Short mmCIF file of C-alpha atoms in Angstrom, two decimals:
data_model
loop_
_atom_site.label_atom_id
_atom_site.label_comp_id
_atom_site.label_asym_id
_atom_site.label_seq_id
_atom_site.Cartn_x
_atom_site.Cartn_y
_atom_site.Cartn_z
CA MET J 165 -9.94 -10.44 11.94
CA HIS J 166 -11.80 -7.21 12.45
CA GLY J 167 -8.73 -5.17 11.57
CA ASN J 168 -8.26 -7.15 8.36
CA TYR J 169 -11.90 -6.62 7.49
CA LYS J 170 -11.55 -2.86 7.72
CA VAL J 171 -8.70 -2.90 5.24
CA ALA J 172 -9.88 -5.59 2.87
CA SER J 173 -13.49 -4.43 2.38
CA GLN J 174 -12.78 -0.73 2.22
CA VAL J 175 -13.91 -0.54 -1.42
CA PHE J 176 -17.48 -1.28 -0.28
CA ASP J 177 -17.38 0.40 3.12
CA ILE J 178 -16.22 3.86 2.14
CA PRO J 179 -18.97 6.50 2.05
CA SER J 180 -20.06 7.75 -1.33
CA SER J 181 -18.81 11.19 -2.26
CA SER J 182 -21.03 14.14 -3.10
CA LYS J 183 -19.92 13.86 -6.73
CA GLN J 184 -20.88 10.18 -6.82
CA ARG J 185 -24.30 10.89 -5.31
CA LYS J 186 -24.97 13.63 -7.85
CA LEU J 187 -23.96 11.32 -10.70
CA ALA J 188 -26.14 8.51 -9.31
CA VAL J 189 -29.13 10.84 -9.03
CA LEU J 190 -28.54 12.05 -12.59
CA ILE J 191 -28.38 8.48 -13.95
CA GLY J 192 -31.45 7.52 -11.90
CA ILE J 193 -33.41 10.47 -13.30
CA LEU J 194 -32.25 9.63 -16.84
CA ILE J 195 -33.34 5.99 -16.46
CA SER J 196 -36.71 7.03 -15.07
CA VAL J 197 -37.36 9.75 -17.67
CA VAL J 198 -36.37 7.58 -20.64
CA SER J 199 -38.46 4.68 -19.32
CA LEU J 200 -41.54 6.81 -18.59
CA VAL J 201 -41.31 8.57 -21.96
CA ALA J 202 -41.06 5.19 -23.71
CA LEU J 203 -43.90 3.72 -21.67
CA PRO J 204 -46.83 5.11 -23.75
CA PHE J 205 -45.13 3.83 -26.92
CA GLY J 206 -43.91 0.61 -25.36
CA MET J 207 -46.11 -1.65 -27.50
CA THR J 208 -44.84 -0.16 -30.77
CA ALA J 209 -43.42 -3.05 -32.79
CA LEU J 210 -39.84 -2.67 -34.05
CA PRO J 211 -37.67 -4.88 -36.28
CA ALA J 212 -36.30 -7.98 -34.56
CA MET J 213 -32.57 -7.33 -34.15
CA GLU J 214 -31.05 -10.58 -32.97
CA PRO J 215 -27.48 -9.12 -32.82
CA PHE J 216 -28.69 -6.46 -30.35
CA LEU J 217 -30.17 -9.13 -28.14
CA SER J 218 -26.98 -11.21 -28.29
CA ALA J 219 -24.79 -8.20 -27.49
CA ALA J 220 -27.01 -7.05 -24.63
CA ILE J 221 -27.31 -10.48 -23.06
CA GLY J 222 -23.57 -11.08 -23.53
CA TRP J 223 -22.81 -7.88 -21.67
CA LEU J 224 -25.25 -8.84 -18.91
CA ILE J 225 -23.49 -12.17 -18.44
CA PHE J 226 -20.06 -10.54 -18.43
CA GLY J 227 -21.09 -7.78 -16.02
CA ASP J 228 -22.85 -10.10 -13.56
CA MET J 229 -20.13 -12.74 -13.54
CA LEU J 230 -17.34 -10.18 -13.12
CA THR J 231 -19.25 -8.46 -10.31
CA ALA J 232 -19.79 -11.83 -8.63
CA PHE J 233 -16.07 -12.62 -8.91
CA ILE J 234 -14.91 -9.27 -7.46
CA ILE J 235 -17.41 -9.32 -4.59
CA TYR J 236 -16.49 -12.92 -3.78
CA GLY J 237 -12.86 -11.83 -3.60
CA GLN J 238 -13.87 -9.15 -1.12
CA TYR J 239 -15.81 -11.77 0.86
CA ARG J 240 -12.72 -13.99 1.09
CA ALA J 241 -10.65 -11.04 2.31
CA SER J 242 -13.23 -9.71 4.80
CA GLY J 243 -15.28 -12.75 5.81
CA LEU J 244 -18.54 -10.75 5.74
CA PRO J 245 -21.57 -13.06 5.23
CA ALA J 246 -23.52 -10.32 3.41
CA LEU J 247 -20.86 -10.07 0.70
CA LEU J 248 -21.12 -13.84 0.14
CA VAL J 249 -24.88 -13.47 -0.36
CA LEU J 250 -24.39 -10.57 -2.77
CA SER J 251 -21.74 -12.47 -4.73
CA CYS J 252 -24.00 -15.51 -5.04
CA THR J 253 -26.86 -13.23 -6.13
CA TYR J 254 -24.83 -11.90 -9.04
CA LEU J 255 -23.59 -15.42 -9.83
CA PHE J 256 -27.20 -16.61 -9.98
CA SER J 257 -28.12 -13.69 -12.24
CA GLY J 258 -25.22 -14.31 -14.61
CA LEU J 259 -25.93 -18.03 -14.94
CA MET J 260 -29.67 -17.49 -15.38
CA THR J 261 -28.98 -14.89 -18.08
CA PHE J 262 -26.76 -17.42 -19.82
CA LEU J 263 -29.49 -20.09 -19.76
CA HIS J 264 -32.08 -17.54 -20.86
CA ILE J 265 -30.15 -16.65 -24.00
CA LEU J 266 -29.45 -20.33 -24.80
CA THR J 267 -33.16 -21.09 -24.76
CA PHE J 268 -34.29 -17.94 -26.57
CA PRO J 269 -36.39 -18.91 -29.60
CA ASP J 270 -34.60 -18.96 -33.00
CA LEU J 271 -31.39 -17.49 -31.56
CA PHE J 272 -29.33 -20.70 -31.29
CA GLY J 273 -31.36 -22.92 -33.53
CA GLU J 274 -32.18 -26.30 -31.99
CA LEU J 275 -29.71 -25.89 -29.10
CA GLY J 276 -32.51 -25.02 -26.66
CA GLU J 277 -34.40 -28.20 -27.55
CA LYS J 278 -31.25 -30.30 -27.20
CA ILE J 279 -30.75 -29.17 -23.62
CA GLY J 280 -34.39 -29.87 -22.80
CA ALA J 281 -35.95 -26.42 -23.15
CA GLY J 282 -39.59 -26.08 -24.09
CA GLY J 283 -41.57 -23.26 -25.65
CA GLN J 284 -42.14 -21.55 -22.28
CA THR J 285 -38.61 -22.07 -20.89
CA ALA J 286 -37.05 -18.74 -21.93
CA ALA J 287 -39.99 -16.71 -20.59
CA TRP J 288 -40.02 -18.53 -17.27
CA LEU J 289 -36.23 -18.23 -16.99
CA TRP J 290 -36.67 -14.46 -17.35
CA VAL J 291 -39.20 -14.53 -14.49
CA PHE J 292 -37.01 -16.61 -12.19
CA TRP J 293 -33.93 -14.60 -13.17
CA HIS J 294 -35.47 -11.29 -12.08
CA ALA J 295 -37.26 -12.78 -9.10
CA GLY J 296 -34.12 -14.57 -7.91
CA PHE J 297 -32.00 -11.44 -8.18
CA SER J 298 -34.53 -9.40 -6.18
CA LEU J 299 -34.80 -12.13 -3.54
CA GLY J 300 -31.00 -12.22 -3.36
CA ILE J 301 -30.88 -8.47 -2.75
CA LEU J 302 -33.52 -8.77 -0.02
CA LEU J 303 -31.56 -11.61 1.58
CA TYR J 304 -28.38 -9.52 1.33
CA ALA J 305 -30.02 -6.58 3.14
CA TRP J 306 -31.36 -8.91 5.85
CA VAL J 307 -28.05 -10.71 6.40
CA ASN J 308 -26.24 -7.38 6.46
CA ARG J 309 -28.32 -6.30 9.45
CA LYS J 310 -28.48 -9.64 11.27
CA TRP J 311 -24.84 -10.74 10.85
CA PRO J 312 -22.69 -7.60 10.48
CA LYS J 313 -19.61 -9.32 11.92
CA PRO J 314 -17.22 -11.35 9.75
CA PHE J 315 -16.59 -15.06 10.12
CA SER J 316 -13.91 -15.74 12.72
CA SER J 317 -11.56 -18.01 10.75
CA LYS J 318 -10.31 -18.72 7.25
CA GLU J 319 -11.79 -22.22 7.50
CA GLN J 320 -15.27 -20.79 8.11
CA ILE J 321 -14.84 -18.35 5.23
CA PHE J 322 -13.86 -21.19 2.89
CA ASN J 323 -16.60 -23.57 4.06
CA TYR J 324 -19.42 -21.02 3.90
CA GLY J 325 -18.14 -19.71 0.58
CA THR J 326 -18.08 -23.20 -0.91
CA ALA J 327 -21.56 -23.89 0.45
CA GLY J 328 -22.92 -20.60 -0.92
CA VAL J 329 -21.58 -21.19 -4.43
CA THR J 330 -22.76 -24.80 -4.40
CA LEU J 331 -26.28 -23.84 -3.33
CA THR J 332 -26.36 -21.19 -6.04
CA LEU J 333 -25.38 -23.71 -8.71
CA LEU J 334 -28.00 -26.16 -7.43
CA ALA J 335 -30.63 -23.40 -7.46
CA VAL J 336 -29.78 -22.53 -11.07
CA PHE J 337 -29.92 -26.20 -12.07
CA GLY J 338 -33.22 -26.70 -10.21
CA VAL J 339 -34.81 -23.63 -11.81
CA PHE J 340 -33.73 -24.75 -15.28
CA GLU J 341 -35.13 -28.24 -14.76
CA LEU J 342 -38.38 -26.72 -13.52
CA THR J 343 -38.68 -24.35 -16.48
CA ALA J 344 -37.71 -27.06 -18.96
CA LEU J 345 -40.83 -28.91 -17.83
CA GLY J 346 -42.85 -25.71 -18.05
CA ASP J 347 -45.33 -27.06 -20.56
CA ARG J 348 -46.50 -29.60 -17.98
CA TRP J 349 -45.79 -28.06 -14.57
CA LEU J 350 -45.98 -24.30 -15.08
CA PRO J 351 -48.79 -22.19 -16.61
CA GLY J 352 -48.19 -20.87 -20.09
CA ILE J 353 -47.18 -17.19 -20.07
CA LEU J 354 -45.93 -16.84 -23.66
CA HIS J 355 -47.84 -17.22 -26.89
CA GLN J 356 -46.16 -16.26 -30.20
CA ASN J 357 -43.84 -13.65 -28.58
CA ASP J 358 -46.81 -12.24 -26.64
CA TYR J 359 -46.57 -12.56 -22.85
CA GLN J 360 -49.74 -10.71 -21.89
CA ARG J 361 -50.67 -13.75 -19.82
CA LEU J 362 -47.73 -12.86 -17.55
CA ASN J 363 -49.75 -9.84 -16.40
CA THR J 364 -53.20 -11.39 -16.36
CA SER J 365 -51.97 -14.35 -14.30
CA GLY J 366 -50.70 -11.99 -11.59
CA ILE J 367 -47.13 -13.28 -11.92
CA GLY J 368 -45.94 -10.09 -13.61
CA PRO J 369 -47.39 -7.70 -10.98
CA ALA J 370 -45.99 -9.92 -8.18
CA LEU J 371 -42.58 -9.80 -9.83
CA TRP J 372 -42.79 -5.99 -10.11
CA ILE J 373 -43.71 -5.67 -6.40
CA LEU J 374 -40.80 -7.96 -5.48
CA ASN J 375 -38.39 -5.74 -7.43
CA LEU J 376 -39.85 -2.67 -5.72
CA PHE J 377 -39.31 -4.22 -2.29
CA ALA J 378 -35.67 -4.98 -3.20
CA LEU J 379 -35.16 -1.35 -4.26
CA VAL J 380 -36.69 -0.11 -0.99
CA ALA J 381 -34.49 -2.52 1.01
CA VAL J 382 -31.37 -1.06 -0.56
CA TRP J 383 -32.71 2.50 -0.29
CA SER J 384 -33.40 2.13 3.43
CA ARG J 385 -29.97 0.69 4.20
CA VAL J 386 -29.50 1.41 7.88
CA LYS J 387 -25.76 2.33 7.71
CA GLY J 388 -26.26 5.05 5.13
CA TRP J 389 -25.10 5.56 1.58
CA SER J 390 -21.87 3.70 1.07
CA MET J 391 -20.44 3.49 -2.43
CA LEU J 392 -21.80 -0.04 -2.86
CA HIS J 393 -25.36 0.71 -1.76
CA LEU J 394 -25.54 3.92 -3.77
CA TRP J 395 -24.89 2.12 -7.06
CA LEU J 396 -26.80 -0.97 -6.01
CA ALA J 397 -29.82 1.29 -5.61
CA VAL J 398 -29.27 2.64 -9.14
CA ALA J 399 -29.03 -0.94 -10.42
CA MET J 400 -32.28 -1.92 -8.69
CA LEU J 401 -34.01 1.16 -10.11
CA ALA J 402 -32.87 0.19 -13.62
CA LEU J 403 -34.03 -3.39 -13.01
CA LEU J 404 -37.43 -2.12 -11.81
CA MET J 405 -37.77 -0.05 -14.99
CA ASP J 406 -36.74 -3.12 -16.99
CA VAL J 407 -39.57 -5.17 -15.46
CA THR J 408 -42.03 -2.26 -15.80
CA LEU J 409 -41.39 -1.77 -19.51
CA THR J 410 -41.26 -5.50 -20.23
CA LEU J 411 -44.62 -6.11 -18.55
CA PHE J 412 -46.17 -3.08 -20.21
CA ALA J 413 -44.90 -3.90 -23.69
CA SER J 414 -46.24 -7.48 -23.44
CA MET J 415 -44.32 -8.51 -26.59
CA ARG J 416 -40.77 -9.07 -27.66
CA PHE J 417 -39.02 -6.71 -30.08
CA THR J 418 -41.19 -3.72 -29.20
CA LEU J 419 -39.96 -0.27 -28.18
CA GLY J 420 -40.65 -1.04 -24.52
CA TRP J 421 -38.86 -4.38 -24.80
CA TYR J 422 -35.74 -2.77 -26.31
CA VAL J 423 -35.65 -0.01 -23.69
CA ALA J 424 -36.12 -2.66 -21.01
CA LYS J 425 -33.06 -4.51 -22.31
CA PHE J 426 -31.13 -1.23 -22.18
CA ASN J 427 -32.14 -0.86 -18.53
CA SER J 428 -30.95 -4.43 -17.91
CA VAL J 429 -27.55 -3.46 -19.29
CA VAL J 430 -27.46 -0.41 -17.00
CA ALA J 431 -28.42 -2.56 -14.00
CA SER J 432 -25.60 -4.98 -14.78
CA THR J 433 -23.05 -2.24 -15.49
CA VAL J 434 -23.30 0.47 -12.85
CA VAL J 435 -22.09 -1.59 -9.88
CA ILE J 436 -19.08 -3.10 -11.66
CA CYS J 437 -18.13 0.25 -13.20
CA ALA J 438 -18.38 1.94 -9.80
CA VAL J 439 -16.28 -0.79 -8.16
CA VAL J 440 -13.59 -0.67 -10.87
CA ASN J 441 -13.50 3.11 -10.65
CA GLU J 442 -13.18 2.98 -6.86
CA VAL J 443 -10.46 0.34 -7.03
CA ASN J 444 -8.61 2.53 -9.52
CA ARG J 445 -8.94 5.53 -7.20
CA LEU J 446 -7.71 3.48 -4.26
CA PHE J 447 -4.78 2.24 -6.34
CA ILE J 448 -3.85 5.80 -7.30
CA ARG J 449 -4.16 6.85 -3.66
CA LEU J 450 -2.07 3.85 -2.56
CA SER J 451 0.56 4.66 -5.19
CA GLU J 452 0.71 8.25 -3.97
CA GLN J 453 1.02 7.09 -0.36
CA HIS J 454 3.74 4.66 -1.40
CA ARG J 455 5.59 7.47 -3.15
CA GLN J 456 5.25 9.69 -0.09
CA LEU J 457 6.36 6.81 2.14
CA THR J 458 9.39 6.23 -0.07
CA GLU J 459 10.26 9.92 0.05
CA SER J 460 9.78 9.91 3.82
CA GLY J 461 12.03 6.86 4.07
CA LEU J 462 14.73 8.60 2.05
CA GLN J 463 14.38 11.71 4.18
CA LEU J 464 14.58 9.60 7.34
CA GLU J 465 17.64 7.80 6.00
CA HIS J 466 19.23 11.13 5.20
CA ALA J 467 18.31 12.42 8.66
CA ASN J 468 19.85 9.31 10.24
CA GLU J 469 23.01 9.83 8.25
CA GLN J 470 23.10 13.42 9.38
CA LEU J 471 22.52 12.33 12.98
CA ILE J 472 25.35 9.81 12.79
CA ARG J 473 27.51 12.47 11.22
CA LEU J 474 26.69 14.97 13.96
CA THR J 475 27.17 12.30 16.62
CA ASN J 476 30.50 10.88 15.44
CA LEU J 477 32.17 13.74 13.54
CA ASP J 478 33.68 16.95 14.78
CA GLY J 479 31.61 19.89 13.60
CA LEU J 480 34.57 22.09 12.61
CA THR J 481 37.17 19.72 11.20
CA GLU J 482 34.73 16.98 10.02
CA ILE J 483 37.00 14.19 11.24
CA PRO J 484 35.90 11.78 14.05
CA ASN J 485 35.29 13.49 17.39
CA ARG J 486 36.09 12.73 21.02
CA ARG J 487 32.95 10.60 21.42
CA ARG J 488 33.91 8.38 18.50
CA PHE J 489 37.48 8.07 19.84
CA ASP J 490 36.13 6.94 23.22
CA GLU J 491 34.02 4.25 21.49
CA ILE J 492 36.95 2.97 19.42
CA LEU J 493 39.34 2.88 22.36
CA ALA J 494 36.78 1.20 24.64
CA TRP J 495 36.19 -1.45 21.99
CA GLU J 496 39.95 -2.07 21.65
CA MET J 497 40.48 -2.25 25.42
CA VAL J 498 37.45 -4.33 26.44
CA SER J 499 39.09 -7.77 26.03
CA PRO J 500 42.88 -7.54 26.47
CA GLU J 501 43.17 -11.35 26.54
CA GLU J 502 41.97 -11.38 22.91
CA ARG J 503 44.16 -8.48 21.72
CA SER J 504 47.03 -10.27 20.04
CA THR J 505 48.63 -7.11 18.59
CA ALA J 506 50.21 -4.09 20.20
CA LEU J 507 48.17 -0.89 20.50
CA SER J 508 49.74 2.56 20.19
CA LEU J 509 48.14 5.88 21.17
CA LEU J 510 49.46 9.26 20.04
CA ILE J 511 48.23 12.53 21.53
CA ILE J 512 49.02 15.62 19.43
CA ASP J 513 48.97 19.27 20.41
CA ILE J 514 49.42 22.28 18.12
CA ASP J 515 52.28 24.36 19.47
CA CYS J 516 51.43 27.87 20.71
CA PHE J 517 47.95 27.72 19.20
CA LYS J 518 46.51 30.34 21.59
CA ALA J 519 49.13 32.80 20.39
CA TYR J 520 48.18 31.97 16.80
CA ASN J 521 44.51 32.69 17.53
CA ASP J 522 45.33 35.94 19.29
CA TYR J 523 47.47 37.19 16.41
CA TYR J 524 45.72 35.79 13.31
CA GLY J 525 42.14 35.70 14.68
CA HIS J 526 39.77 32.86 15.34
CA GLN J 527 38.85 32.45 11.69
CA GLY J 528 42.49 31.95 10.86
CA GLY J 529 42.78 29.54 13.76
CA ASP J 530 39.79 27.54 12.47
CA ARG J 531 41.39 27.25 9.04
CA VAL J 532 44.60 25.95 10.62
CA LEU J 533 42.68 23.41 12.70
CA LYS J 534 40.93 22.07 9.61
CA GLU J 535 44.11 21.81 7.57
CA ILE J 536 46.09 20.10 10.32
CA ALA J 537 43.14 17.80 11.15
CA TRP J 538 42.94 16.50 7.60
CA THR J 539 46.71 16.14 7.39
CA ILE J 540 46.77 14.00 10.55
CA TYR J 541 43.70 12.05 9.41
CA ALA J 542 45.29 11.29 6.01
CA GLU J 543 48.61 10.19 7.54
CA ALA J 544 46.82 7.95 10.06
CA LYS J 545 44.77 6.39 7.30
CA LYS J 546 47.93 5.53 5.37
CA ALA J 547 49.08 3.55 8.40
CA GLN J 548 45.61 1.95 8.71
CA GLY J 549 45.09 3.88 11.93
CA PHE J 550 42.34 5.98 13.43
CA ALA J 551 42.52 9.76 13.99
CA ALA J 552 40.14 12.07 15.83
CA ARG J 553 39.95 15.56 17.29
CA TYR J 554 40.36 15.19 21.04
CA GLY J 555 39.36 18.71 21.95
CA GLY J 556 40.52 22.28 21.30
CA GLU J 557 43.84 22.04 19.45
CA GLU J 558 44.51 18.43 20.49
CA PHE J 559 44.22 15.34 18.31
CA VAL J 560 44.62 11.61 18.92
CA VAL J 561 45.78 8.76 16.70
CA VAL J 562 45.31 5.02 17.41
CA LEU J 563 47.66 2.56 15.66
CA SER J 564 48.02 -1.19 15.98
CA GLY J 565 50.75 -3.76 15.39
CA LEU J 566 53.72 -1.40 15.96
CA ASP J 567 56.60 -1.67 18.33
CA THR J 568 57.89 1.33 20.26
CA GLN J 569 60.37 2.43 17.59
CA GLN J 570 57.75 2.13 14.84
CA THR J 571 55.33 4.14 16.96
CA LEU J 572 57.96 6.88 17.29
CA GLU J 573 58.54 6.83 13.55
CA ALA J 574 54.79 7.16 12.93
CA ALA J 575 54.71 10.14 15.33
CA GLU J 576 57.60 11.76 13.50
CA ARG J 577 55.88 11.32 10.16
CA LEU J 578 52.87 13.16 11.55
CA ARG J 579 55.05 15.93 12.94
CA LYS J 580 56.95 16.38 9.67
CA ALA J 581 53.73 16.32 7.61
CA VAL J 582 52.32 19.22 9.64
CA ALA J 583 55.60 21.10 9.48
CA GLY J 584 55.60 20.53 5.73
CA LEU J 585 52.42 22.59 5.44
CA ALA J 586 54.60 25.64 6.13
CA ILE J 587 51.80 27.60 7.78
CA GLU J 588 53.31 30.90 8.97
CA HIS J 589 53.31 31.43 12.75
CA THR J 590 55.36 34.48 13.76
CA ARG J 591 54.33 34.23 17.42
CA SER J 592 55.41 30.62 17.89
CA LYS J 593 58.22 29.77 20.31
CA ALA J 594 58.90 26.54 18.44
CA GLY J 595 59.69 28.02 15.01
CA LYS J 596 58.42 30.36 12.31
CA TYR J 597 55.81 27.84 11.08
CA VAL J 598 52.94 26.01 12.78
CA THR J 599 54.25 22.82 14.41
CA ILE J 600 52.94 20.05 16.64
CA SER J 601 54.14 18.19 19.67
CA VAL J 602 53.44 14.46 19.91
CA GLY J 603 53.31 12.17 22.92
CA GLY J 604 52.75 8.46 22.55
CA TYR J 605 52.52 5.23 24.44
CA ARG J 606 52.71 1.65 23.16
CA LEU J 607 50.65 -1.04 24.89
CA ALA J 608 52.01 -4.56 24.47
CA PRO J 609 49.76 -7.42 23.24
CA PHE J 610 47.53 -9.01 25.89
CA ASP J 611 48.61 -6.31 28.37
CA PRO J 612 45.60 -5.36 30.54
CA MET J 613 45.34 -1.65 31.21
CA PRO J 614 42.39 0.66 31.82
CA ALA J 615 41.75 3.12 29.00
CA GLU J 616 42.22 6.04 31.43
CA ASP J 617 45.75 4.86 32.29
CA PHE J 618 46.56 4.36 28.64
CA ILE J 619 45.52 7.94 27.85
CA ARG J 620 47.28 9.28 30.92
CA ARG J 621 50.62 7.72 29.92
CA ALA J 622 50.39 9.05 26.38
CA ASP J 623 49.46 12.47 27.76
CA ARG J 624 52.47 12.38 30.07
CA CYS J 625 54.71 11.82 27.04
CA LEU J 626 53.04 14.81 25.33
CA TYR J 627 53.84 16.92 28.38
CA ARG J 628 57.50 15.84 28.12
CA SER J 629 57.66 16.82 24.44
CA LYS J 630 56.41 20.28 25.33
CA GLU J 631 58.81 20.59 28.24
CA GLU J 632 61.72 19.63 25.98
CA GLY J 633 61.00 22.52 23.61
CA ARG J 634 57.96 21.49 21.51
CA ASN J 635 57.98 20.42 17.85
CA ARG J 636 59.14 16.96 18.79
CA SER J 637 57.86 13.45 19.55
CA VAL J 638 58.21 11.45 22.75
CA VAL J 639 57.06 7.81 22.84
CA GLU J 640 57.26 5.22 25.62
CA GLY J 641 56.18 1.62 26.05
#
């Protein structure tokens, strides 16, 4: 589980880069400067732009709900309790924002009244919205320190996740019911778009202090500045400036109120933008690693092919080598009781090859070896046989299903094919061209015989062909 956590939650665990920290500081300074500059003029009345409010609130809902969804996905993958708290915090904020806009005066006509909202509902929803988000952040910081380990099973992750979302929905419903009865149960904080009573009652200053504590909690994160906590700190700063300007302006549709809404948008945007950007970077990095892995796989496959080639093929002639011949013969000889066909072995030697090397040079000798090797290999392939270089100027051919006479005929075809190359050899005792001597032995079906004896008998026939004058074939069996 711990290993999975490291992989799954890496988007939030990775340290912030120097570039990210510089950008966060720049945005934080911009938010602070714009807010402080607007503060002295915060009570300046501006035209009521309902479309701006709708667009801003709509973006807040979208940003909070999408952030809640992504963080909940990370919670399911990692099992970290703190991520569940953070996801529920953003879910609470998104739902409260939605209720706030539904109950905003004159924005949706009589819809607010139909769902039970009173004249104070929207204002109190704003209070509980900001207070709940700050409390959620404080709870997140506390849980992060107290329970840093993930849940141990998928069942626990599911159960706690379901409980967390359910409690969040119940909290939203409870807050709405409480604010809907605000005229009777809660003190009035709004009078004709003026919420000065929010400050004089002490509720506003308490809300501001709560937001400040949440910002400090994120700022003093014990594990340092991860990507998540860097941008969460920026979001809390923007939210603090939102509350500051809103309380100072004391009225809707003032300069301070509009700037506060802009800060709300920033608070809702920075975390999701940072997460999407980081996911995109991780995807690009993963794609690059996949490309490199694919290239490495191809290189490894090529290297394996080369290794097999070097292991099983003769380096000079590029036909199978002695090692491969030993494997083939051992495989053919391992179960004689199952071998229902005859097996023939031909051993071939180039006549007077040392004399050829001495007279024509080793390079000339290598060329002859290659040409004869491929001639033998091609002839053996026609007969559905196997050919290999046995060593030096010797070659072997394995054939199956032939009787003794057919084995001799196959040997003669090989001998005539090499002679047909008409490679000049003035120092040969067997003729004026390069020739071969062939010795062969036929092993009857089901006949048990060690491979060494099989080779020895074929080699003895080769010796006879040389003794009888070379450039001839001798086969027994």
